[in-house]
Tab-separated table of C-alpha atoms in Angstrom:
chain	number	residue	atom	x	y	z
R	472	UNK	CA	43.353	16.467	-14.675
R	473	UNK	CA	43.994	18.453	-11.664
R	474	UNK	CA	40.469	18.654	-10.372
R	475	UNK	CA	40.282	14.706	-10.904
R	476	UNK	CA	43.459	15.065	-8.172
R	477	UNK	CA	41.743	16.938	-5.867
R	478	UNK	CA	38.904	14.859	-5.646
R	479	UNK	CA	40.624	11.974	-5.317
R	480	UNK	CA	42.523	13.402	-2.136
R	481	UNK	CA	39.128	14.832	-1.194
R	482	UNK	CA	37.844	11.313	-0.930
R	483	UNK	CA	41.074	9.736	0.736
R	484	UNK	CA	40.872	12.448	3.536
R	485	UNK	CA	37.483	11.372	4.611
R	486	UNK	CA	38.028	7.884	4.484
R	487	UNK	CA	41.471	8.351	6.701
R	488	UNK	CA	39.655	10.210	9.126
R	489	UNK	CA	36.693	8.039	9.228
R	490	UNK	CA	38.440	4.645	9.753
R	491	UNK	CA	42.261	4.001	11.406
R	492	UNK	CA	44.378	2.226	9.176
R	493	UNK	CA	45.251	-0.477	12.275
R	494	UNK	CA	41.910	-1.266	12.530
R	495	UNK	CA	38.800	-2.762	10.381
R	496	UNK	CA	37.682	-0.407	7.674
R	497	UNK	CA	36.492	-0.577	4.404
R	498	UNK	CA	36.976	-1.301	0.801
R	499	UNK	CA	35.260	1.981	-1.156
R	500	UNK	CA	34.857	2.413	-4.728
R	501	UNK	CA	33.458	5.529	-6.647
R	502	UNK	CA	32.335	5.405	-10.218
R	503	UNK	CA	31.017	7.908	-12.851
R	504	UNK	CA	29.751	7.007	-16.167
R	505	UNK	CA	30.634	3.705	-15.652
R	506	UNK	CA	33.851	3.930	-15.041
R	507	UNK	CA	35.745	3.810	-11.670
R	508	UNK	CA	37.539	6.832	-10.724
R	509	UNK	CA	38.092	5.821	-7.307
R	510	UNK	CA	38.861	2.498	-5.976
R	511	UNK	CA	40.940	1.582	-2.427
R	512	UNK	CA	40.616	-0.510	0.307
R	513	UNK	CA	41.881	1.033	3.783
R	514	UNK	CA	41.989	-0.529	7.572
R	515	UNK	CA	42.815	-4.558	8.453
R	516	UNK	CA	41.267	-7.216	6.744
R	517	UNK	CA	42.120	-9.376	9.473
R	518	UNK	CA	43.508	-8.116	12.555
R	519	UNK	CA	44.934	-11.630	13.638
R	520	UNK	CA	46.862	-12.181	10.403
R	521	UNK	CA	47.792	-8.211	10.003
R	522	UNK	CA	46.038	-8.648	6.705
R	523	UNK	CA	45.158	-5.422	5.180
R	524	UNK	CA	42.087	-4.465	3.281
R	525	UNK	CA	42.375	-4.830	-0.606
R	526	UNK	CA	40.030	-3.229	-3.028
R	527	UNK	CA	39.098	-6.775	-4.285
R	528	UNK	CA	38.081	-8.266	-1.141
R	529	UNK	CA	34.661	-10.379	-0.340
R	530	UNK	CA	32.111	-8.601	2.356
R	531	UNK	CA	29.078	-9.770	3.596
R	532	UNK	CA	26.789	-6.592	2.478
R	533	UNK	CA	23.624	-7.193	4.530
R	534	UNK	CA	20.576	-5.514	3.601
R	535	UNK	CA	22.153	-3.946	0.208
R	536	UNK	CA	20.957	-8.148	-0.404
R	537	UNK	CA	17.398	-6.605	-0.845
R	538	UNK	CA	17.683	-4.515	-3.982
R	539	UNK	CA	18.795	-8.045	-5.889
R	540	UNK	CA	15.710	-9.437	-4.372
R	541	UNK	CA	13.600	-6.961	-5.376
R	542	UNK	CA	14.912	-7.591	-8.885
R	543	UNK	CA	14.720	-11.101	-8.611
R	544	UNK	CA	11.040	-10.109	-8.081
R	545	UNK	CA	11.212	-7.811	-10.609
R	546	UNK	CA	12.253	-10.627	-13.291
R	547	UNK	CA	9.167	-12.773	-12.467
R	548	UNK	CA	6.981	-9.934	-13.132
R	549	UNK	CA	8.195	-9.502	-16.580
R	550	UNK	CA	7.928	-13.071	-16.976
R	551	UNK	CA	4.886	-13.137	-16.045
R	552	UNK	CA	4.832	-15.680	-13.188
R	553	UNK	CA	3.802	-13.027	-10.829
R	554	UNK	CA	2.117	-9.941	-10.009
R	555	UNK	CA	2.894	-7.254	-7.481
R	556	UNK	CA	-0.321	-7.211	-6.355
R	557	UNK	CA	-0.891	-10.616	-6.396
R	558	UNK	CA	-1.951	-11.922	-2.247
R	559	UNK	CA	1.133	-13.374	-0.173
R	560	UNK	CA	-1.222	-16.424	-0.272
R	561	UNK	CA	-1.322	-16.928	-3.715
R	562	UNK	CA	2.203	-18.559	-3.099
R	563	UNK	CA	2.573	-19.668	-0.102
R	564	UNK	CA	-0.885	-20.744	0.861
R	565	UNK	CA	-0.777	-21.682	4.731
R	566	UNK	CA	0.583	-18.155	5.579
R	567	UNK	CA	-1.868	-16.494	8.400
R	568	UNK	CA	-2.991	-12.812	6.456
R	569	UNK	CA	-4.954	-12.053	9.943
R	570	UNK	CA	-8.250	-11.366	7.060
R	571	UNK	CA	-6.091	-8.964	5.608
R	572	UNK	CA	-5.234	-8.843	1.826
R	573	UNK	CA	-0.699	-8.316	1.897
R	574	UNK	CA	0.508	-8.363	-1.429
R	575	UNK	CA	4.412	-8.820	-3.329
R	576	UNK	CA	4.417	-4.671	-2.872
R	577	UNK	CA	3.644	-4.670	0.449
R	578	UNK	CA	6.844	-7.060	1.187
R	579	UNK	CA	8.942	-5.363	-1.273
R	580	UNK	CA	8.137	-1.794	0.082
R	581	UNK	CA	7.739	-2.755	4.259
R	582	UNK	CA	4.776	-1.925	4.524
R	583	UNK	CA	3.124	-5.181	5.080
R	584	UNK	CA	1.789	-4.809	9.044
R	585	UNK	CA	3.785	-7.891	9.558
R	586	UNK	CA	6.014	-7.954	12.675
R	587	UNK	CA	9.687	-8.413	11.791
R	588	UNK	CA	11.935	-11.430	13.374
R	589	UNK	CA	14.499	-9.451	14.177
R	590	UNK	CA	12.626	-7.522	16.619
R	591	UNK	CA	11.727	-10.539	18.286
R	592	UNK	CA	13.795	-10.758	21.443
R	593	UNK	CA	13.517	-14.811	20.967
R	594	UNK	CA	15.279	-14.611	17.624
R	595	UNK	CA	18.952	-13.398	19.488
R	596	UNK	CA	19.361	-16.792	21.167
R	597	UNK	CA	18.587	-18.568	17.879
R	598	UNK	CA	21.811	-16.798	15.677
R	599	UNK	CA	23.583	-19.810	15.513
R	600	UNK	CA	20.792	-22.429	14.445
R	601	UNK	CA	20.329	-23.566	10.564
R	602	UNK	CA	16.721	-22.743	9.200
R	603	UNK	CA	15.693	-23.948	6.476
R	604	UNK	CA	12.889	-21.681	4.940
R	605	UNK	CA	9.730	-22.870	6.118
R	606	UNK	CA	11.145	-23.200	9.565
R	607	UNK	CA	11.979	-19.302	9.566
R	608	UNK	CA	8.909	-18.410	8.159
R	609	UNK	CA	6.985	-20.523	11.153
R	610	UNK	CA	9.332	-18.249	13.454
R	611	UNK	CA	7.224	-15.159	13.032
R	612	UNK	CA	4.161	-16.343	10.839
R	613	UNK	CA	1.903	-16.709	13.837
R	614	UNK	CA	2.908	-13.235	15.456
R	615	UNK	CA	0.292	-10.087	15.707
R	616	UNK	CA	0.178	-7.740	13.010
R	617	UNK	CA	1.881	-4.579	14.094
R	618	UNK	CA	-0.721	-2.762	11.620
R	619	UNK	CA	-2.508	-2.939	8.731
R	620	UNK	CA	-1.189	-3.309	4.965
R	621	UNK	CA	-0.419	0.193	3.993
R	622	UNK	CA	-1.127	1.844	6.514
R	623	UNK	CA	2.507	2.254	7.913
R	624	UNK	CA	6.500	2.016	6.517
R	625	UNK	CA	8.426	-0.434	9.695
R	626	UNK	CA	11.793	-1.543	8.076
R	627	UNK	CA	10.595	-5.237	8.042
R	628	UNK	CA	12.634	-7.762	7.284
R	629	UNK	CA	10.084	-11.274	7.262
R	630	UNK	CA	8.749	-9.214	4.075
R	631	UNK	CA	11.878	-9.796	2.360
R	632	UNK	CA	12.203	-13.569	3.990
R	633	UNK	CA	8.770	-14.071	2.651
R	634	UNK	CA	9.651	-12.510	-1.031
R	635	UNK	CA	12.885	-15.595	-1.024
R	636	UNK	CA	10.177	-17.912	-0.208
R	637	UNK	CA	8.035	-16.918	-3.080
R	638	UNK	CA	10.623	-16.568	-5.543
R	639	UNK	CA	11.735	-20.009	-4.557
R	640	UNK	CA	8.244	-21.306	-4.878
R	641	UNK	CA	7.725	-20.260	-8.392
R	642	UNK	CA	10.899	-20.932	-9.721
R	643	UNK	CA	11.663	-24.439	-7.906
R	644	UNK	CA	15.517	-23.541	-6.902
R	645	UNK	CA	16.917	-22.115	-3.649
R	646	UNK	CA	16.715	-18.515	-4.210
R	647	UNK	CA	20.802	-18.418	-3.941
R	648	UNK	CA	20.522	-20.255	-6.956
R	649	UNK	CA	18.309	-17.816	-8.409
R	650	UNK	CA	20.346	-15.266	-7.689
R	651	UNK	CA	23.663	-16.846	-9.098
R	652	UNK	CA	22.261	-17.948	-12.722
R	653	UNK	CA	19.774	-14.472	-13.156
R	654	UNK	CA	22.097	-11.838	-12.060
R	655	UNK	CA	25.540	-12.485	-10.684
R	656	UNK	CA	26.262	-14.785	-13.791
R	657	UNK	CA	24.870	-12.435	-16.736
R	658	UNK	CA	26.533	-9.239	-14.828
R	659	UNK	CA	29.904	-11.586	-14.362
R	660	UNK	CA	29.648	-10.868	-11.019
R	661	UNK	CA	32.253	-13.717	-10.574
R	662	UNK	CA	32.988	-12.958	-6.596
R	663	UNK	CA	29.241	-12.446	-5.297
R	664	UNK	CA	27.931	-15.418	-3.446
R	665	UNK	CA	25.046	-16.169	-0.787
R	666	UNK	CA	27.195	-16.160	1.567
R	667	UNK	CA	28.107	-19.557	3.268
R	668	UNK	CA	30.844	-19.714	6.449
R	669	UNK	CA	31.901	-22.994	5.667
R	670	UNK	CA	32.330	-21.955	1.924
R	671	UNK	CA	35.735	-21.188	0.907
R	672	UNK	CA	35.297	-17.754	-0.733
R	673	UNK	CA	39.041	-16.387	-1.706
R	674	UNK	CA	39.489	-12.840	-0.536
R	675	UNK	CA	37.128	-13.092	2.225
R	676	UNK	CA	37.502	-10.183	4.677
R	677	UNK	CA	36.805	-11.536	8.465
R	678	UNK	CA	34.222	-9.142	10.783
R	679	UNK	CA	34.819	-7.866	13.486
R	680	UNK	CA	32.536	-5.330	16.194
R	681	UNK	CA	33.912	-2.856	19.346
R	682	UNK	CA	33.829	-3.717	23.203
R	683	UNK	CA	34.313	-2.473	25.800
R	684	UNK	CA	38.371	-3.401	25.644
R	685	UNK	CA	38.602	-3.100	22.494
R	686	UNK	CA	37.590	-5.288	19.110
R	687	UNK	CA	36.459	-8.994	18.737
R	688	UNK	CA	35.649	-11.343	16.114
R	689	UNK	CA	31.699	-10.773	15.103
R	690	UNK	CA	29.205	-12.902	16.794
R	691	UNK	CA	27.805	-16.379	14.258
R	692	UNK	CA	25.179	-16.292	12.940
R	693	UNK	CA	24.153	-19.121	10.804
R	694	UNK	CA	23.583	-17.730	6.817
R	695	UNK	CA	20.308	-19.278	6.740
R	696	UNK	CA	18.781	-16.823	9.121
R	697	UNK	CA	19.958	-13.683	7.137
R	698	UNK	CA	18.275	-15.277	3.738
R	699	UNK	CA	16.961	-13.007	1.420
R	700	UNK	CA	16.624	-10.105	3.801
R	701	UNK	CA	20.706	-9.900	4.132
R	702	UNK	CA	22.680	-13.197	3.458
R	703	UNK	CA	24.731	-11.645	0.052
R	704	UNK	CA	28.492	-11.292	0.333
R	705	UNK	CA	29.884	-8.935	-2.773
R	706	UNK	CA	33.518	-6.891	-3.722
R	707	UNK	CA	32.965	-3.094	-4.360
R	708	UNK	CA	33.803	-4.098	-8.067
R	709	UNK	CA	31.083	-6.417	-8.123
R	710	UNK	CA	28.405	-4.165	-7.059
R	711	UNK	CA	29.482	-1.315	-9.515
R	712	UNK	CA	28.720	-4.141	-12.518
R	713	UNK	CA	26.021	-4.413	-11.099
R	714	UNK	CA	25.006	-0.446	-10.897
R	715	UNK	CA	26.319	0.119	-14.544
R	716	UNK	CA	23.743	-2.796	-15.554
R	717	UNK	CA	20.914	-1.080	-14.128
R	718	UNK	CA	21.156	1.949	-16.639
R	719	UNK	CA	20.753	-1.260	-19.487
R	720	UNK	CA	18.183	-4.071	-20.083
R	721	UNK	CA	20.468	-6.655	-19.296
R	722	UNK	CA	18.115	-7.876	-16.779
R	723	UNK	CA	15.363	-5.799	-17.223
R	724	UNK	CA	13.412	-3.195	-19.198
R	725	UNK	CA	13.517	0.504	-17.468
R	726	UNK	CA	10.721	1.301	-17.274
R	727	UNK	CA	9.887	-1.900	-15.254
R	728	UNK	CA	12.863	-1.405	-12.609
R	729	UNK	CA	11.561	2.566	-12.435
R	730	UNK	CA	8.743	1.607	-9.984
R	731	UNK	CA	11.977	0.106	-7.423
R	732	UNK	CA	12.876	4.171	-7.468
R	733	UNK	CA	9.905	5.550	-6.698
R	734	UNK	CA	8.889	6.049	-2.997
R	735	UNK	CA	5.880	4.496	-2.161
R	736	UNK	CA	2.648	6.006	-0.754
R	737	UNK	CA	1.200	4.828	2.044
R	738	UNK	CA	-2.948	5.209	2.072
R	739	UNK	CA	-3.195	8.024	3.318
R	740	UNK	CA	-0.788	9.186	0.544
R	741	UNK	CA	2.656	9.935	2.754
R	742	UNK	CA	5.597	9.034	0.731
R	743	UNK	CA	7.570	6.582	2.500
R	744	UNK	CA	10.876	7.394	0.615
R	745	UNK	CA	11.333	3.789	0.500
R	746	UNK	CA	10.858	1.760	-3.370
R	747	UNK	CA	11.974	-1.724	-3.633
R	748	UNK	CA	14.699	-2.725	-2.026
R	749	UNK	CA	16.091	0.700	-1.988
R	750	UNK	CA	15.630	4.012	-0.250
R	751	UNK	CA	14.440	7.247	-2.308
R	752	UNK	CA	15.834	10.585	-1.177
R	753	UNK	CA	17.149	14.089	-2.779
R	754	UNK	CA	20.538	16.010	-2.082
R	755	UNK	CA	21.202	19.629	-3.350
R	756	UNK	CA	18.154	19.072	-6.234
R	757	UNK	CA	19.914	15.598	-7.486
R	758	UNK	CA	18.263	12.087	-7.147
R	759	UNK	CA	19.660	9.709	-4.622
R	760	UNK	CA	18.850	5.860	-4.522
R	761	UNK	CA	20.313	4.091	-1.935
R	762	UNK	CA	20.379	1.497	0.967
R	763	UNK	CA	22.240	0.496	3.943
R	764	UNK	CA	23.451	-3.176	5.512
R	765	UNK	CA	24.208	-4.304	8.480
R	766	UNK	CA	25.349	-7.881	9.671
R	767	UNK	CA	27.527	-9.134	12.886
R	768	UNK	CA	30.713	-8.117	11.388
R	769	UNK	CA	30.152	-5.604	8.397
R	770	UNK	CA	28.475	-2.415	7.761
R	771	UNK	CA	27.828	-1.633	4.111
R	772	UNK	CA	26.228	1.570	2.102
R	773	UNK	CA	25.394	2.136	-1.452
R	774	UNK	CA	24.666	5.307	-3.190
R	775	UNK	CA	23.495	5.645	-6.991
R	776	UNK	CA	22.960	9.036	-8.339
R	777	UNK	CA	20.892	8.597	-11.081
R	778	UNK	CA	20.878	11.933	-12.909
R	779	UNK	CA	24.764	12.271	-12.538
R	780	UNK	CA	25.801	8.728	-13.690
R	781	UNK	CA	27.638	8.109	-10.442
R	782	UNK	CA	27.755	5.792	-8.051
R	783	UNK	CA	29.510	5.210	-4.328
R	784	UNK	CA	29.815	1.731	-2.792
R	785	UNK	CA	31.090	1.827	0.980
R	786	UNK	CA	32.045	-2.291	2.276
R	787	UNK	CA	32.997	-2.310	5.950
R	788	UNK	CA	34.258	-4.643	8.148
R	789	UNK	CA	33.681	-2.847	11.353
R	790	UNK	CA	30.372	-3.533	12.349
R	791	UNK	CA	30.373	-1.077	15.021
R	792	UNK	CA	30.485	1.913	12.824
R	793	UNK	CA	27.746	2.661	9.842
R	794	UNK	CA	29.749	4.108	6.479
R	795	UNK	CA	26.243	5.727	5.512
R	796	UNK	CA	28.177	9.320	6.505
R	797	UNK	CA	31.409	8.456	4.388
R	798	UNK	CA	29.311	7.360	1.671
R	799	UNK	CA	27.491	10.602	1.713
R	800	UNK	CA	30.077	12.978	1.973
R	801	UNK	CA	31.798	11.424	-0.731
R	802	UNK	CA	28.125	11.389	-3.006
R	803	UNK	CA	28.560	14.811	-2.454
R	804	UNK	CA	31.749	15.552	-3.040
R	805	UNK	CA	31.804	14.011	-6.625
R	806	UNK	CA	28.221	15.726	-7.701
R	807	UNK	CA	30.539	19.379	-6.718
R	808	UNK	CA	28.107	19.760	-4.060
R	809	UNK	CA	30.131	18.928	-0.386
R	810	UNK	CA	28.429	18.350	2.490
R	811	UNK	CA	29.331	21.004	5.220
R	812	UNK	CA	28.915	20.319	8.990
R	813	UNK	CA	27.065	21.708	10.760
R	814	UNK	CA	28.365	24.030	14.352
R	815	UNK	CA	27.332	23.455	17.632
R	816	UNK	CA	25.518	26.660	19.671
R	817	UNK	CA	26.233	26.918	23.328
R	818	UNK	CA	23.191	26.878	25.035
R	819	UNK	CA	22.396	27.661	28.428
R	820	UNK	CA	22.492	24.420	31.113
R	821	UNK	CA	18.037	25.281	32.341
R	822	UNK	CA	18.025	25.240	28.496
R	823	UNK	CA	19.332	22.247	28.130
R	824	UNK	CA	17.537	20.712	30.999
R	825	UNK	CA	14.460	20.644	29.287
R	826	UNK	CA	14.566	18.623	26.524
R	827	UNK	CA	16.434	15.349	28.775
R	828	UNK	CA	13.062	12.776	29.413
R	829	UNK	CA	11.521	9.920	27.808
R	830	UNK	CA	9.769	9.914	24.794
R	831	UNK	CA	7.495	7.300	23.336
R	832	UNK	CA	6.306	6.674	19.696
R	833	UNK	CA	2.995	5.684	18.140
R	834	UNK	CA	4.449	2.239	18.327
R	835	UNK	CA	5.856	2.106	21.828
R	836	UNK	CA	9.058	2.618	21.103
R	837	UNK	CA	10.940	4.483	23.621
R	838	UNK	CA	13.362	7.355	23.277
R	839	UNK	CA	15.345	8.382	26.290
R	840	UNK	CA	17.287	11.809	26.195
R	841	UNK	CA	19.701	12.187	28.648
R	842	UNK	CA	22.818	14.972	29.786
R	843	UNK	CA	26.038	13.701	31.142
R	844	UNK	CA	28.783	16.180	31.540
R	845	UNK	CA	27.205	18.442	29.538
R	846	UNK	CA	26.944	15.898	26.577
R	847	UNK	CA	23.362	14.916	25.364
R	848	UNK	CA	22.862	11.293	24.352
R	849	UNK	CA	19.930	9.791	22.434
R	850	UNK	CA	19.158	5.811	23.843
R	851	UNK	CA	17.310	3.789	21.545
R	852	UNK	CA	15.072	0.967	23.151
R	853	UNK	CA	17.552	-1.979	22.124
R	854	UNK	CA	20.375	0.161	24.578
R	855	UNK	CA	22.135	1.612	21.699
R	856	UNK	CA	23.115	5.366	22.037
R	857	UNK	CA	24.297	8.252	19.953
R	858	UNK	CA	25.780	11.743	21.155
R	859	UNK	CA	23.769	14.691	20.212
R	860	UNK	CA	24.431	18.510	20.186
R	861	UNK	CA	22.635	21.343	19.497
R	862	UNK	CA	22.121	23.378	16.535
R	863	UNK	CA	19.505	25.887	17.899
R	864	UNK	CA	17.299	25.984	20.658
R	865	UNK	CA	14.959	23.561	19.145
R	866	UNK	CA	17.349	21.756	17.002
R	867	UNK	CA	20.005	18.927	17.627
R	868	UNK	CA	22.048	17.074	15.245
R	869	UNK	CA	24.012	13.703	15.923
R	870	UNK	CA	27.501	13.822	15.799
R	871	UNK	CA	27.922	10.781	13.990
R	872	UNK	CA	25.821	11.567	11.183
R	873	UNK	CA	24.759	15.071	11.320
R	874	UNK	CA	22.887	15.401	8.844
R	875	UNK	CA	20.379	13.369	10.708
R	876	UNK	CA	18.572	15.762	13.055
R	877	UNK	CA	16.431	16.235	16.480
R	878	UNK	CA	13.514	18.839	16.307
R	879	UNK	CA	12.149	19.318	19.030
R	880	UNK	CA	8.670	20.564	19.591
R	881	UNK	CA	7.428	22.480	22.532
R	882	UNK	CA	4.090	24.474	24.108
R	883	UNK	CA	3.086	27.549	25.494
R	884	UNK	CA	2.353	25.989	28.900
R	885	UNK	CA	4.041	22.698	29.023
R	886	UNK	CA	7.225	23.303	27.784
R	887	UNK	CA	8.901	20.210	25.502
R	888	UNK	CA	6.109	17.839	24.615
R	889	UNK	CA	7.820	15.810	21.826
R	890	UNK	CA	10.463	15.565	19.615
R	891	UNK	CA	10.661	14.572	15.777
R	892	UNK	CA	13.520	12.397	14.184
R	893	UNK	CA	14.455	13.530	10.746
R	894	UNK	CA	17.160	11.495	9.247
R	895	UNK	CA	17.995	12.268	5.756
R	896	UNK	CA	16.804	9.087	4.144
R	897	UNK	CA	13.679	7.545	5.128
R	898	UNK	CA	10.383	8.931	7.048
R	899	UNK	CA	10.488	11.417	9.884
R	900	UNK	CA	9.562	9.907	13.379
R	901	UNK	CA	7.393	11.646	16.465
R	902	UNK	CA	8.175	10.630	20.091
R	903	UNK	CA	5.736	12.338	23.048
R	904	UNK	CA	7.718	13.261	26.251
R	905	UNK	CA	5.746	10.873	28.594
R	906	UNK	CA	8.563	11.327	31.420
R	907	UNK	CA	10.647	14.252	32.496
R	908	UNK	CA	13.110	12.497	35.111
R	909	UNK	CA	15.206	10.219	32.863
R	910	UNK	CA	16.582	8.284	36.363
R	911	UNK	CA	13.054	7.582	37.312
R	912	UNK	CA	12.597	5.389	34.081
């Protein structure tokens, strides 16, 4: 069919100008009812053999790992052997709850208080060292609660470290085991593995992230860190088996897996657009469940569109670039409904002046907004940056994924006083200006 052609060349077109062929890039697959309607690899495989990408090829897909945890989860429910409201403690006894009662939902839906050990600036010096699971768990057990249970969504990934514990605890294997005989064996997900470096996994694809003179092999980190919070390695293939089995009861009953795609409330009843193990959002009135991964090396994204029967796998090998945008704009582009970018206003330099600064969140984070050249830049706390440009006077978009957005909110007699992230998936974020001159910070 013609219109099956045009898509198709629709899709290639965005992934050519989204990744260079000479470089890393990704292995993409696009399925509808089931069936795969679009499936290529494009960029290097590895750049020291001149390997190119094949649609067949073995990523590491980071934090996609958390849906088949939540599942894993999920399974023991229906069998019984737990509850999602069941205490943290119930299973793993010695774990500090800081008098508060954390539950199996909390951890699946991060919104547990508990501080993640990623965030730790202690953790980056430990990449390379072998935990076993109590040892990791001991790594950020004893740290402050960063609030209570419920009472806020922080992407938290000792919840997930602490759901790989439990499942191991109940079910006496390692919870790659788990994993292997529950899903990837019933699905015949036959090239899906926790992921192990000295392993040998054919069709591997080797990771790679930018410098300053260009790319280098990823950073190690040792597979045991990652766990059940990121340490799966899948093809594109692989993972749409295992979106076509979700629409069965080859693992489990519907209506059970239904509460992973529903965004949880916190107490004071704001959705968190966050389930288990996957992220909750809407595009042009149709459903979208989905999640990102990231690991040194590889950037994944996964899209299912429930009500359309369609799903979008994105497996990267660049780590320095997120294929959340590609996999959009394709999602978009097969439900008839493309995503158009947005234009940049001029707007006057005193105009612009006013929103650079630093802004600070309810949890200390701090933004910093800053001109150069008449660019704007958004600078994250951990020194990463994105270029921004405006939309309107109060509105900015990033140019890497637009359809994430600055608001910006201002007074009568103060001028800018905050500003408000609003990404498309996920909750909205508010950041007080607490400094105008960005070099004085």
């Amino acid at each position: 069919m013609q219109s099956d052609n045009l898509l198709t060349q629709a899709i290639d077109t965005l992934i050519q100008e989204a990744y260079q062929p000479s470089e890393p890039g990704v292995a993409v697959i696009v399925a509808k009812n089931g069936q795969a309607i679009f499936r290529k690899g494009h960029g290097m495989a590895n750049l020291e053999l001149g390997v190119p990408i094949g649609p067949d090829m073995v990523f590491r897909i980071g934090s996609v790992t958390k849906q088949f945890t939540a599942v894993a989860i999920l399974i023991l429910a229906e069998q019984g052997k737990l509850s999602l409201d069941d205490s943290v403690t119930k299973f793993l006894p010695d774990y500090p709850t800081h008098d508060y009662l954390i539950t199996v939902k909390h951890l699946l839906t991060h919104t547990s208080g508990i501080k993640s050990y990623t965030s730790m600036p202690e953790w980056i010096p430990l990449w390379r060292k072998d935990f076993v699971v109590q040892e990791l768990i001991d790594f950020f057990k004893y740290q402050p609660m960063v609030s209570a249970p419920g009472k806020r969504w922080a992407y938290n990934n000792s919840g997930y470290i602490l759901l790989g514990a439990i499942v191991e605890k109940i079910t006496g294997q390692t919870y790659g085991e788990f994993i292997q005989q529950n899903i990837f064996e019933p699905l015949g997900m036959e090239h899906s593995y926790y992921d192990n470096p000295s392993q040998i996994i054919p069709q591997r694809v080797a990771g790679y992230d930018k410098s300053t003179n260009g790319f280098v092999n990823a950073a190690y980190i040792s597979m045991t860190q990652p766990y059940a919070a990121g340490a799966l390695a899948s093809t594109i293939d692989d993972l749409a088996l295992w979106d076509t089995a979700l629409y069965t009861e080859k693992l489990l009953k519907l209506e059970t897996l239904k509460q992973a795609h529903i965004s949880y409330q916190l107490l004071d009843g704001s959705p968190t657009a966050y389930g288990f193990g996957w992220m909750i959002s809407e595009y042009a009135g149709h459903r979208v469940i989905e999640h990102s991964g990231g690991i040194h090396g590889f950037r994944s994204h996964t899209i299912r569109l429930p009500d359309d029967y369609a799903f979008v796998a994105v497996l990267s090998n660049n780590g320095g670039k997120s294929p959340q945008s590609l996999a959009f704009k394709i999602s978009a582009l097969v439900i008839g409904e493309p995503y158009q970018e947005p234009t940049i206003v001029e707007l006057q330099p005193e105009i612009l002046a006013r929103y650079e600064g630093i802004y600070e969140t309810n949890t200390s984070d701090k933004l910093q907004i800053s001109r150069e050249n008449n660019l704007f830049f958004l600078q994250y706390d951990d020194g990463s940056r994105v270029e921004v440009a405006p939309l309107s006077p109060v509105e900015f978009y990033f140019k890497d994924m637009s359809f994430n957005r600055l608001h910006f909110i201002s007074d009568a007699n103060e001028g800018i006083i905050a500003v408000e992230i609003r990404q498309r998936v996920g909750m909205s974020k508010l950041a007080k200006k607490v400094r105008v001159s960005v070099k004085s910070a």
